[in-house]
mmCIF file of C-alpha atoms in Angstrom:
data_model
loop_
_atom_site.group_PDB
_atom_site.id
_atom_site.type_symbol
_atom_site.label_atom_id
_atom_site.label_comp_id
_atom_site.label_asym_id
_atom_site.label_seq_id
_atom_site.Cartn_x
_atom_site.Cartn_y
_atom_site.Cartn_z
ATOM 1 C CA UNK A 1 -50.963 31.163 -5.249
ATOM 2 C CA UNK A 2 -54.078 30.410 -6.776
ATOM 3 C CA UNK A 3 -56.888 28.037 -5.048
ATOM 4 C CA UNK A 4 -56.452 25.308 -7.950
ATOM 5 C CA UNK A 5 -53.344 24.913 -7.659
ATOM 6 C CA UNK A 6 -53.125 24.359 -3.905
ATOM 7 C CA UNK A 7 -55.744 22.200 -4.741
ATOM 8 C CA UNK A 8 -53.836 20.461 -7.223
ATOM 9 C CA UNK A 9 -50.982 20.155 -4.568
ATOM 10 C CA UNK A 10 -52.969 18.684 -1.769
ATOM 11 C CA UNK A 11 -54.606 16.652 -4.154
ATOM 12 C CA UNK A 12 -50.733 14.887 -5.448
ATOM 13 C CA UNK A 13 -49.238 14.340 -2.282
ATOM 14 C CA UNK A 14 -52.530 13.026 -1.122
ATOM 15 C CA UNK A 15 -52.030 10.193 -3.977
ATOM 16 C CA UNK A 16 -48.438 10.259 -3.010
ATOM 17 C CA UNK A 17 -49.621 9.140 0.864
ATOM 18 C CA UNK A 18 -51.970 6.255 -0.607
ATOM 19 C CA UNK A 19 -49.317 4.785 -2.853
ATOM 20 C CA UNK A 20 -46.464 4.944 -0.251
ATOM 21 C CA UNK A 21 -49.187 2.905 2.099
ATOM 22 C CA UNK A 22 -50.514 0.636 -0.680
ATOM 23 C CA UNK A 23 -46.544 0.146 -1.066
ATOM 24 C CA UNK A 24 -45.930 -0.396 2.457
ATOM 25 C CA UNK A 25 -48.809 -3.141 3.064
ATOM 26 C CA UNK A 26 -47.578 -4.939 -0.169
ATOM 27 C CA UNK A 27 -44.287 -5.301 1.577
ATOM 28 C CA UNK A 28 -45.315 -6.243 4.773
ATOM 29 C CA UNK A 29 -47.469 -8.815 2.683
ATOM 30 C CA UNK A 30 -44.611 -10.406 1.065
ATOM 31 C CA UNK A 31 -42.430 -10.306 3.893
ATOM 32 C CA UNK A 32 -44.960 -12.022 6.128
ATOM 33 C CA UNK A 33 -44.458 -14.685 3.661
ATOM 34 C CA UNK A 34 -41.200 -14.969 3.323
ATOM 35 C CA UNK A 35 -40.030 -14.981 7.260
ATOM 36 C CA UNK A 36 -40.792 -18.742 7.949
ATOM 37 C CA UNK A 37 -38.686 -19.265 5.090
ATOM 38 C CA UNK A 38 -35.719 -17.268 7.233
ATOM 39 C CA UNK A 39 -36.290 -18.877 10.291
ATOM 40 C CA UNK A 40 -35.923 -22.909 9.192
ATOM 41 C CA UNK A 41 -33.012 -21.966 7.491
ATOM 42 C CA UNK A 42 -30.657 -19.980 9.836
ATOM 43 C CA UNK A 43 -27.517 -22.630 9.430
ATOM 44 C CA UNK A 44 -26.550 -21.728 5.685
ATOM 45 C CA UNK A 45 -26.109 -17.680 6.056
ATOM 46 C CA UNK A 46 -23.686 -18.106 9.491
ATOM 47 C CA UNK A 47 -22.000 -21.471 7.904
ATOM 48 C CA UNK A 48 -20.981 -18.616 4.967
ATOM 49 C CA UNK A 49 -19.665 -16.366 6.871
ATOM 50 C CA UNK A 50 -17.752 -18.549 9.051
ATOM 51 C CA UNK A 51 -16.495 -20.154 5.774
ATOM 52 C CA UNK A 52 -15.288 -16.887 4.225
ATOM 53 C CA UNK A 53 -13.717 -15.819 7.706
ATOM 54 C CA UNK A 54 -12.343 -19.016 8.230
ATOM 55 C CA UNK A 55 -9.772 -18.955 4.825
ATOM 56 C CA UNK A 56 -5.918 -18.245 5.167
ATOM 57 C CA UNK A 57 -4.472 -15.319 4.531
ATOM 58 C CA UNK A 58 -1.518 -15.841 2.201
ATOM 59 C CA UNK A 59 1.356 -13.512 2.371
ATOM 60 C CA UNK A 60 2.721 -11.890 -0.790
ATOM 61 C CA UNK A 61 5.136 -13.892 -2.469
ATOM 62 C CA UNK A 62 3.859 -17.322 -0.652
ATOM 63 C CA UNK A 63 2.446 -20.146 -2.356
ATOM 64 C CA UNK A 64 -0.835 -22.012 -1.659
ATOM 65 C CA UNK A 65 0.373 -24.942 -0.212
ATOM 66 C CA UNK A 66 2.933 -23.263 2.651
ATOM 67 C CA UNK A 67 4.045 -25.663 4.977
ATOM 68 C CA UNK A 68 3.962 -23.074 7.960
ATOM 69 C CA UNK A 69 1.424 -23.831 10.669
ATOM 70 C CA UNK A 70 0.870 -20.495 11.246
ATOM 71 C CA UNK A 71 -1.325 -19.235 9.168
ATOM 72 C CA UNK A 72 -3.186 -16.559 9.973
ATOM 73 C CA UNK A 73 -7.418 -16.076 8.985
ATOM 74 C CA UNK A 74 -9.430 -13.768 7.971
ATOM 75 C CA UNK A 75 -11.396 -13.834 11.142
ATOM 76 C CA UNK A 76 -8.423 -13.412 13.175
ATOM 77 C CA UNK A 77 -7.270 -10.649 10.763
ATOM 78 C CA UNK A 78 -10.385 -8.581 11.269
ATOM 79 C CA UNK A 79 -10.595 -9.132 14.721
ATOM 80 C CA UNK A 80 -6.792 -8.294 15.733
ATOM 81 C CA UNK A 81 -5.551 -5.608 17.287
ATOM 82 C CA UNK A 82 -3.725 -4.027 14.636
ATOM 83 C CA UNK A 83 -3.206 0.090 14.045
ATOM 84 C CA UNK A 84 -4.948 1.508 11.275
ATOM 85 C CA UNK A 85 -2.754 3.220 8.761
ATOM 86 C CA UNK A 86 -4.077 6.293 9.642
ATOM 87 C CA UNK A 87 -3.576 6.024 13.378
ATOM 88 C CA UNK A 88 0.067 4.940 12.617
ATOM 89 C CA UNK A 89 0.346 8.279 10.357
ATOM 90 C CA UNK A 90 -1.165 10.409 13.729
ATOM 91 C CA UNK A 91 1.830 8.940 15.943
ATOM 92 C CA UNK A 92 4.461 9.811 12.990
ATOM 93 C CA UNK A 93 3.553 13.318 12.824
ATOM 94 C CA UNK A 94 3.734 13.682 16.511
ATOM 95 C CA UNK A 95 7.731 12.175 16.043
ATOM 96 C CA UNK A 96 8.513 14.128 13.690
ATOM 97 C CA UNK A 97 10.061 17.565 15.420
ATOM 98 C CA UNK A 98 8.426 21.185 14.720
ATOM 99 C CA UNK A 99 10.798 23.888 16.237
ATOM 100 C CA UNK A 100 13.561 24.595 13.782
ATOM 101 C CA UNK A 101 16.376 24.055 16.315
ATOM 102 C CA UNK A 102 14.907 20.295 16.892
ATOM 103 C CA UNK A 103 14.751 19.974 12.748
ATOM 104 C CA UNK A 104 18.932 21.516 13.124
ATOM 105 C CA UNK A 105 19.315 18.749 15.813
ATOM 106 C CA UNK A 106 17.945 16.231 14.106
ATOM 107 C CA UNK A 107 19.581 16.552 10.626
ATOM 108 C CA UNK A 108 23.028 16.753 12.693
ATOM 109 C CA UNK A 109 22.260 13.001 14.549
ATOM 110 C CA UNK A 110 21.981 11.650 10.702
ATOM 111 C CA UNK A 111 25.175 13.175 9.591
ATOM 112 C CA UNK A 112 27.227 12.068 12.195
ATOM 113 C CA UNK A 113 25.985 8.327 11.698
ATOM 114 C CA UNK A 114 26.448 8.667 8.418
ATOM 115 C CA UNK A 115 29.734 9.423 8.690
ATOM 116 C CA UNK A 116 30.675 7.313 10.709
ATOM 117 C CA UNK A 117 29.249 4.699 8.274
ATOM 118 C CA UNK A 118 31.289 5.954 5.691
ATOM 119 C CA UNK A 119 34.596 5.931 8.034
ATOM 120 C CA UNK A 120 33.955 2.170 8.557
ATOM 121 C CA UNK A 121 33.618 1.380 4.635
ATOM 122 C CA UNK A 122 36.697 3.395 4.166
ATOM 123 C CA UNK A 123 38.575 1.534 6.676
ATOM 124 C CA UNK A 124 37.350 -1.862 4.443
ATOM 125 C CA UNK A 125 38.376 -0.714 1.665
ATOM 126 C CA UNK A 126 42.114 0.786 2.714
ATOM 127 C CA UNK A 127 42.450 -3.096 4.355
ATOM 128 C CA UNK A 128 41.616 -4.630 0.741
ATOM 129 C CA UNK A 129 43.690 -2.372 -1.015
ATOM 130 C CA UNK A 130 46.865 -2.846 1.509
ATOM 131 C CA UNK A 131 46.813 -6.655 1.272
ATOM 132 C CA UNK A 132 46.236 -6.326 -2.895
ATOM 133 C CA UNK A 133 49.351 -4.678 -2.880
ATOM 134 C CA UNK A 134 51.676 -6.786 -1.698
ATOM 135 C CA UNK A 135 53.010 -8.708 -4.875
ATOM 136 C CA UNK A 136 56.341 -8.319 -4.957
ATOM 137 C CA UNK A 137 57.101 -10.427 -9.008
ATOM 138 C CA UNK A 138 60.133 -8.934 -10.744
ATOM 139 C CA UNK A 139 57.892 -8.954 -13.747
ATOM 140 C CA UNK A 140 55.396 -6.940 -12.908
ATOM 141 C CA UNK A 141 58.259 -4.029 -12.319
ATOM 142 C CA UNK A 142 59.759 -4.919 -15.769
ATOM 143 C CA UNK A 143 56.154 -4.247 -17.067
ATOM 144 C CA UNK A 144 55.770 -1.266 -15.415
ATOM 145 C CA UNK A 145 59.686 0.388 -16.899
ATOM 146 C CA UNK A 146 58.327 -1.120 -20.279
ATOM 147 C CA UNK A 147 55.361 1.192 -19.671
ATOM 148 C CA UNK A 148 56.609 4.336 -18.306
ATOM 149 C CA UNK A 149 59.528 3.706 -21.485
ATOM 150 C CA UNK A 150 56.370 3.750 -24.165
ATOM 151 C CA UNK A 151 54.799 6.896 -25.957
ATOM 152 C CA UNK A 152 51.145 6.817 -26.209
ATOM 153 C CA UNK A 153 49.774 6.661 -29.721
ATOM 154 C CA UNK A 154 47.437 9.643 -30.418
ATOM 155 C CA UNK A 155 43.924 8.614 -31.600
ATOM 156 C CA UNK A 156 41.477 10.687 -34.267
ATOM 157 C CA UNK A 157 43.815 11.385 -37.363
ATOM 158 C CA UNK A 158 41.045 11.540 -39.524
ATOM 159 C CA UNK A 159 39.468 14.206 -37.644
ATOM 160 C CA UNK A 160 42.427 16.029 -37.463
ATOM 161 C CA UNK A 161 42.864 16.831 -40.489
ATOM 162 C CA UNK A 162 39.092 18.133 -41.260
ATOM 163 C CA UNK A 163 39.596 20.831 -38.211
ATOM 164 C CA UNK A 164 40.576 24.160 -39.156
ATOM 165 C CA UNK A 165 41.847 26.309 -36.843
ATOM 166 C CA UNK A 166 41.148 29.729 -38.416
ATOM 167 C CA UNK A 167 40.103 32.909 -35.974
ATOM 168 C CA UNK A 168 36.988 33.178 -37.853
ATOM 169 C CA UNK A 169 34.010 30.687 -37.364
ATOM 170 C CA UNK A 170 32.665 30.879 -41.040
#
């Protein structure tokens, strides 16, 4: 590098150091103003904050005047207890089993319950069907002779007639 232009160097972030401090002293200037201003009013900037923490927190689906004494804050919201989602996603990965024997395992608990779900909706169902059945009206077996007596009328006449059946397709 030449000598000018280290020269040129030193001489920018020399004016670089004198603005930042001409910056600096402005800001202390206007601060220095500024802080009595902070100090005789302290109430308003806490009496915000405990307004904004002190409104309900309304459920999904409730309306703005609920009845329920328990409503629940903002405040109290931020300041429970609660899980984070991703904490709660951390504890179901450890549940859920890695081996391949454990996955086998597993998958066999959920069949058997749900067949044993399906055995009990069966069993419903046969009960419903066994009391339906029990109609015992001489007219309902002269309806059913009548029935098993009468030919079904075939449907699609029209379309009958515009089929060919030929062995070739054109």
């Amino acid at each position: 590098m030449s000598k000018n232009r280290r020269k040129e160097i030193q001489q920018k972030q020399s004016l670089q150091a004198q603005f930042q401090l001409a910056l600096s002293q402005s800001e202390k200037r206007a601060l220095s103003w500024l802080q009595p201003c902070r100090s005789t009013n302290p109430t308003p900037e806490t009496n915000d904050d405990d307004s904004f923490m002190n409104l309900p927190v309304i459920s999904q689906g409730a309306g703005l005047s609920s009845k329920n004494g328990s409503s629940s804050t903002i405040g109290e919201f931020l300041s429970s207890d609660l899980k984070s989602t991703k904490q709660q996603q951390q504890v179901k990965e450890m549940r859920k089993p890695t081996s391949k024997p454990m996955m086998a395992l597993m998958n066999k608990m959920r069949n058997t319950s749900r067949e044993t779900v399906r055995k009990k909706v069966e069993r419903v169902k046969q009960e419903v069907k066994q009391a339906d059945n029990n109609d015992d009206d001489s007219d309902d077996e002269e309806i059913s002779q009548l029935r098993a007596r009468s030919v079904k009328k075939t449907t699609g006449g029209i379309l009958q007639h515009k089929i060919k059946k030929s062995g070739r397709p054109f």
